[in-house]
Amino acid sequence: MNSIRLVLFTRFPTAGTAKTRLIPALGAEGAANVHRRLTERSVKILRQVGQPVEVRFSGGEQDAFGRWLGSDLTYVPQVEGDLTDRLLASIDPAPVIFLGSDTPDLTARHISTAIDMLHKTDVVIGPADDGGYYLIGCAKPYPFLFQDMRWSTEHVLPDTLARLQHHKIGFELLEKLHDCDRPDDLDRWPWLTE
């Protein structure tokens, strides 16, 4: 198998546009700071794994991302559209592992385990406690996993698993982790707002 691309989706931590669901609890600047910390932590973890890291970015210029996160990463602007469009534009070449930047308990061990699993199966998924996932890896492009999805609902993971079973595609699950999306989530990680 070719080396596995690690693709991180993130946006620039501009107040008012990053982590907007946290703004009622933290204000625009505070929410942007949480996003900045989470993204920086995600990049640090991805660097530890030793695979190519590609940052699919929005909300800022490529030079600004390079200054923020470092010049050793590959930067690709996200396409216009919804999450389906962004994932489909990034799926080839596979194998690829997609991640967001909002899983504070993610470790290098989770990524390494996902890579190991992807050498043995077609799809690997890191389930999130909200019914979605924090990571999905594909050994080959499987566009049907991302088309017509009910994103940001508790249906994402069950729908994904049903599609894999329907297409008789093998998969493995990582340990379930929590995402930091809503004000209620902040109590779990006090260091995010220190």
Short mmCIF file of C-alpha atoms in Angstrom, two decimals:
data_model
loop_
_atom_site.label_atom_id
_atom_site.label_comp_id
_atom_site.label_asym_id
_atom_site.label_seq_id
_atom_site.Cartn_x
_atom_site.Cartn_y
_atom_site.Cartn_z
CA MET A 1 0.00 0.00 0.00
CA ASN A 2 1.17 3.51 -0.78
CA SER A 3 1.91 5.87 2.04
CA ILE A 4 -1.31 7.00 3.64
CA ARG A 5 -2.21 10.68 3.33
CA LEU A 6 -3.36 12.28 6.54
CA VAL A 7 -5.79 15.06 5.62
CA LEU A 8 -6.75 17.57 8.30
CA PHE A 9 -9.68 19.89 7.63
CA THR A 10 -9.44 23.20 9.43
CA ARG A 11 -10.06 26.89 9.12
CA PHE A 12 -8.14 29.96 10.19
CA PRO A 13 -8.88 30.93 13.83
CA THR A 14 -10.57 34.22 13.05
CA ALA A 15 -12.91 35.50 15.76
CA GLY A 16 -16.53 35.15 14.68
CA THR A 17 -15.89 32.43 12.08
CA ALA A 18 -14.24 29.63 14.08
CA LYS A 19 -16.07 27.34 16.51
CA THR A 20 -19.18 29.50 16.22
CA ARG A 21 -21.31 27.15 18.35
CA LEU A 22 -19.01 27.99 21.29
CA ILE A 23 -19.47 31.76 20.91
CA PRO A 24 -22.47 31.97 23.31
CA ALA A 25 -20.28 30.53 26.08
CA LEU A 26 -16.87 32.03 25.26
CA GLY A 27 -17.40 34.99 22.96
CA ALA A 28 -16.01 35.15 19.44
CA GLU A 29 -12.38 35.57 20.52
CA GLY A 30 -12.59 32.78 23.10
CA ALA A 31 -14.15 30.37 20.61
CA ALA A 32 -11.45 31.18 18.04
CA ASN A 33 -8.78 30.54 20.68
CA VAL A 34 -10.25 27.10 21.39
CA HIS A 35 -10.15 26.33 17.68
CA ARG A 36 -6.54 27.55 17.46
CA ARG A 37 -5.47 25.30 20.36
CA LEU A 38 -7.28 22.28 18.96
CA THR A 39 -5.80 22.71 15.50
CA GLU A 40 -2.27 23.21 16.82
CA ARG A 41 -2.66 20.12 18.99
CA SER A 42 -3.96 18.08 16.04
CA VAL A 43 -1.03 19.11 13.85
CA LYS A 44 1.47 18.24 16.60
CA ILE A 45 -0.07 14.77 16.91
CA LEU A 46 -0.12 14.20 13.15
CA ARG A 47 3.57 15.13 12.87
CA GLN A 48 4.42 12.37 15.37
CA VAL A 49 3.04 9.67 13.08
CA GLY A 50 5.54 10.02 10.23
CA GLN A 51 3.11 10.12 7.30
CA PRO A 52 2.52 13.01 4.86
CA VAL A 53 0.20 15.62 6.37
CA GLU A 54 -2.08 17.67 4.14
CA VAL A 55 -4.00 20.60 5.57
CA ARG A 56 -7.20 21.37 3.68
CA PHE A 57 -7.80 24.94 4.75
CA SER A 58 -10.35 27.72 4.58
CA GLY A 59 -10.80 31.19 6.05
CA GLY A 60 -7.29 32.46 5.33
CA GLU A 61 -4.45 32.58 2.83
CA GLN A 62 -1.99 29.72 2.41
CA ASP A 63 0.91 31.92 3.59
CA ALA A 64 -0.95 32.70 6.82
CA PHE A 65 -1.48 28.99 7.46
CA GLY A 66 2.20 28.29 6.78
CA ARG A 67 3.23 30.94 9.29
CA TRP A 68 0.73 29.60 11.82
CA LEU A 69 1.20 25.83 11.52
CA GLY A 70 4.62 25.49 9.87
CA SER A 71 6.11 25.18 6.42
CA ASP A 72 6.60 21.39 6.58
CA LEU A 73 2.97 20.62 5.79
CA THR A 74 1.17 20.49 2.44
CA TYR A 75 -1.58 23.12 2.18
CA VAL A 76 -4.53 22.78 -0.16
CA PRO A 77 -7.49 25.20 -0.17
CA GLN A 78 -10.85 23.60 0.50
CA VAL A 79 -13.28 23.65 -2.40
CA GLU A 80 -16.48 25.65 -2.16
CA GLY A 81 -19.52 23.76 -0.97
CA ASP A 82 -20.53 21.55 1.92
CA LEU A 83 -18.64 18.79 3.70
CA THR A 84 -19.60 16.30 0.99
CA ASP A 85 -17.97 18.49 -1.66
CA ARG A 86 -14.84 19.00 0.46
CA LEU A 87 -14.40 15.29 1.16
CA LEU A 88 -15.03 14.21 -2.42
CA ALA A 89 -12.48 16.75 -3.67
CA SER A 90 -9.89 15.27 -1.28
CA ILE A 91 -10.51 11.53 -1.57
CA ASP A 92 -8.09 10.78 -4.38
CA PRO A 93 -5.40 9.56 -4.21
CA ALA A 94 -6.23 6.94 -1.63
CA PRO A 95 -5.33 5.55 0.82
CA VAL A 96 -6.32 8.56 2.89
CA ILE A 97 -7.36 9.30 6.46
CA PHE A 98 -9.58 12.35 7.06
CA LEU A 99 -9.70 14.17 10.38
CA GLY A 100 -11.18 17.31 11.78
CA SER A 101 -9.50 19.41 14.45
CA ASP A 102 -12.08 19.17 17.23
CA THR A 103 -11.19 15.98 19.13
CA PRO A 104 -9.17 16.97 22.20
CA ASP A 105 -8.50 13.38 23.33
CA LEU A 106 -7.05 12.29 19.98
CA THR A 107 -3.52 10.88 20.30
CA ALA A 108 -0.80 9.70 17.95
CA ARG A 109 -1.71 6.17 19.04
CA HIS A 110 -5.20 6.59 17.52
CA ILE A 111 -3.69 7.70 14.21
CA SER A 112 -1.07 4.92 14.20
CA THR A 113 -3.75 2.34 14.97
CA ALA A 114 -5.90 3.69 12.13
CA ILE A 115 -2.94 3.41 9.75
CA ASP A 116 -2.27 -0.17 10.85
CA MET A 117 -5.94 -1.06 10.41
CA LEU A 118 -6.04 0.50 6.95
CA HIS A 119 -3.28 -1.85 5.86
CA LYS A 120 -5.63 -4.76 6.65
CA THR A 121 -9.13 -3.51 5.86
CA ASP A 122 -10.92 -1.17 3.45
CA VAL A 123 -12.24 1.49 5.83
CA VAL A 124 -11.39 2.57 9.36
CA ILE A 125 -13.62 4.83 11.44
CA GLY A 126 -13.11 6.65 14.72
CA PRO A 127 -16.63 6.98 16.18
CA ALA A 128 -17.57 10.16 18.04
CA ASP A 129 -19.93 10.13 20.99
CA ASP A 130 -22.41 12.37 19.17
CA GLY A 131 -23.19 9.75 16.50
CA GLY A 132 -20.68 11.00 13.96
CA TYR A 133 -17.01 10.23 13.58
CA TYR A 134 -13.75 12.04 14.29
CA LEU A 135 -11.75 10.09 11.70
CA ILE A 136 -12.44 8.07 8.60
CA GLY A 137 -9.85 6.32 6.49
CA CYS A 138 -10.34 4.72 3.09
CA ALA A 139 -8.00 2.31 1.32
CA LYS A 140 -9.71 3.23 -1.97
CA PRO A 141 -11.97 6.10 -3.00
CA TYR A 142 -15.52 5.31 -1.86
CA PRO A 143 -17.56 8.39 -2.87
CA PHE A 144 -20.84 6.82 -1.70
CA LEU A 145 -19.65 7.18 1.91
CA PHE A 146 -19.93 10.95 1.65
CA GLN A 147 -22.77 11.62 -0.79
CA ASP A 148 -26.23 12.60 0.50
CA MET A 149 -25.16 12.34 4.15
CA ARG A 150 -27.08 13.84 7.05
CA TRP A 151 -24.02 15.69 8.36
CA SER A 152 -23.92 17.05 11.92
CA THR A 153 -26.56 14.60 13.11
CA GLU A 154 -26.53 11.40 15.13
CA HIS A 155 -27.21 9.53 11.87
CA VAL A 156 -23.72 9.95 10.35
CA LEU A 157 -22.09 6.86 11.85
CA PRO A 158 -25.09 4.49 11.56
CA ASP A 159 -25.67 5.60 7.94
CA THR A 160 -21.97 5.11 7.14
CA LEU A 161 -21.91 1.61 8.64
CA ALA A 162 -25.11 0.67 6.80
CA ARG A 163 -23.58 1.77 3.50
CA LEU A 164 -20.42 -0.24 4.14
CA GLN A 165 -22.45 -3.33 4.96
CA HIS A 166 -24.66 -2.80 1.89
CA HIS A 167 -21.58 -2.62 -0.36
CA LYS A 168 -19.89 -5.52 1.51
CA ILE A 169 -16.87 -3.39 2.33
CA GLY A 170 -14.75 -4.40 5.31
CA PHE A 171 -14.22 -1.92 8.11
CA GLU A 172 -12.73 -1.56 11.59
CA LEU A 173 -13.68 0.80 14.40
CA LEU A 174 -11.33 2.73 16.66
CA GLU A 175 -12.20 3.66 20.22
CA LYS A 176 -15.03 6.15 20.63
CA LEU A 177 -13.94 9.71 21.50
CA HIS A 178 -15.71 12.96 22.30
CA ASP A 179 -15.69 16.00 20.03
CA CYS A 180 -15.65 19.55 21.32
CA ASP A 181 -18.48 21.25 19.48
CA ARG A 182 -20.94 22.71 21.97
CA PRO A 183 -20.65 24.78 25.17
CA ASP A 184 -21.63 21.70 27.22
CA ASP A 185 -18.51 19.93 25.92
CA LEU A 186 -16.13 22.47 27.45
CA ASP A 187 -16.39 21.09 31.00
CA ARG A 188 -14.61 17.96 29.84
CA TRP A 189 -11.42 19.86 28.88
CA PRO A 190 -10.80 22.88 31.17
CA TRP A 191 -7.35 23.41 29.62
CA LEU A 192 -8.98 24.53 26.36
CA THR A 193 -10.18 27.78 27.92
CA GLU A 194 -7.29 28.56 30.31
#
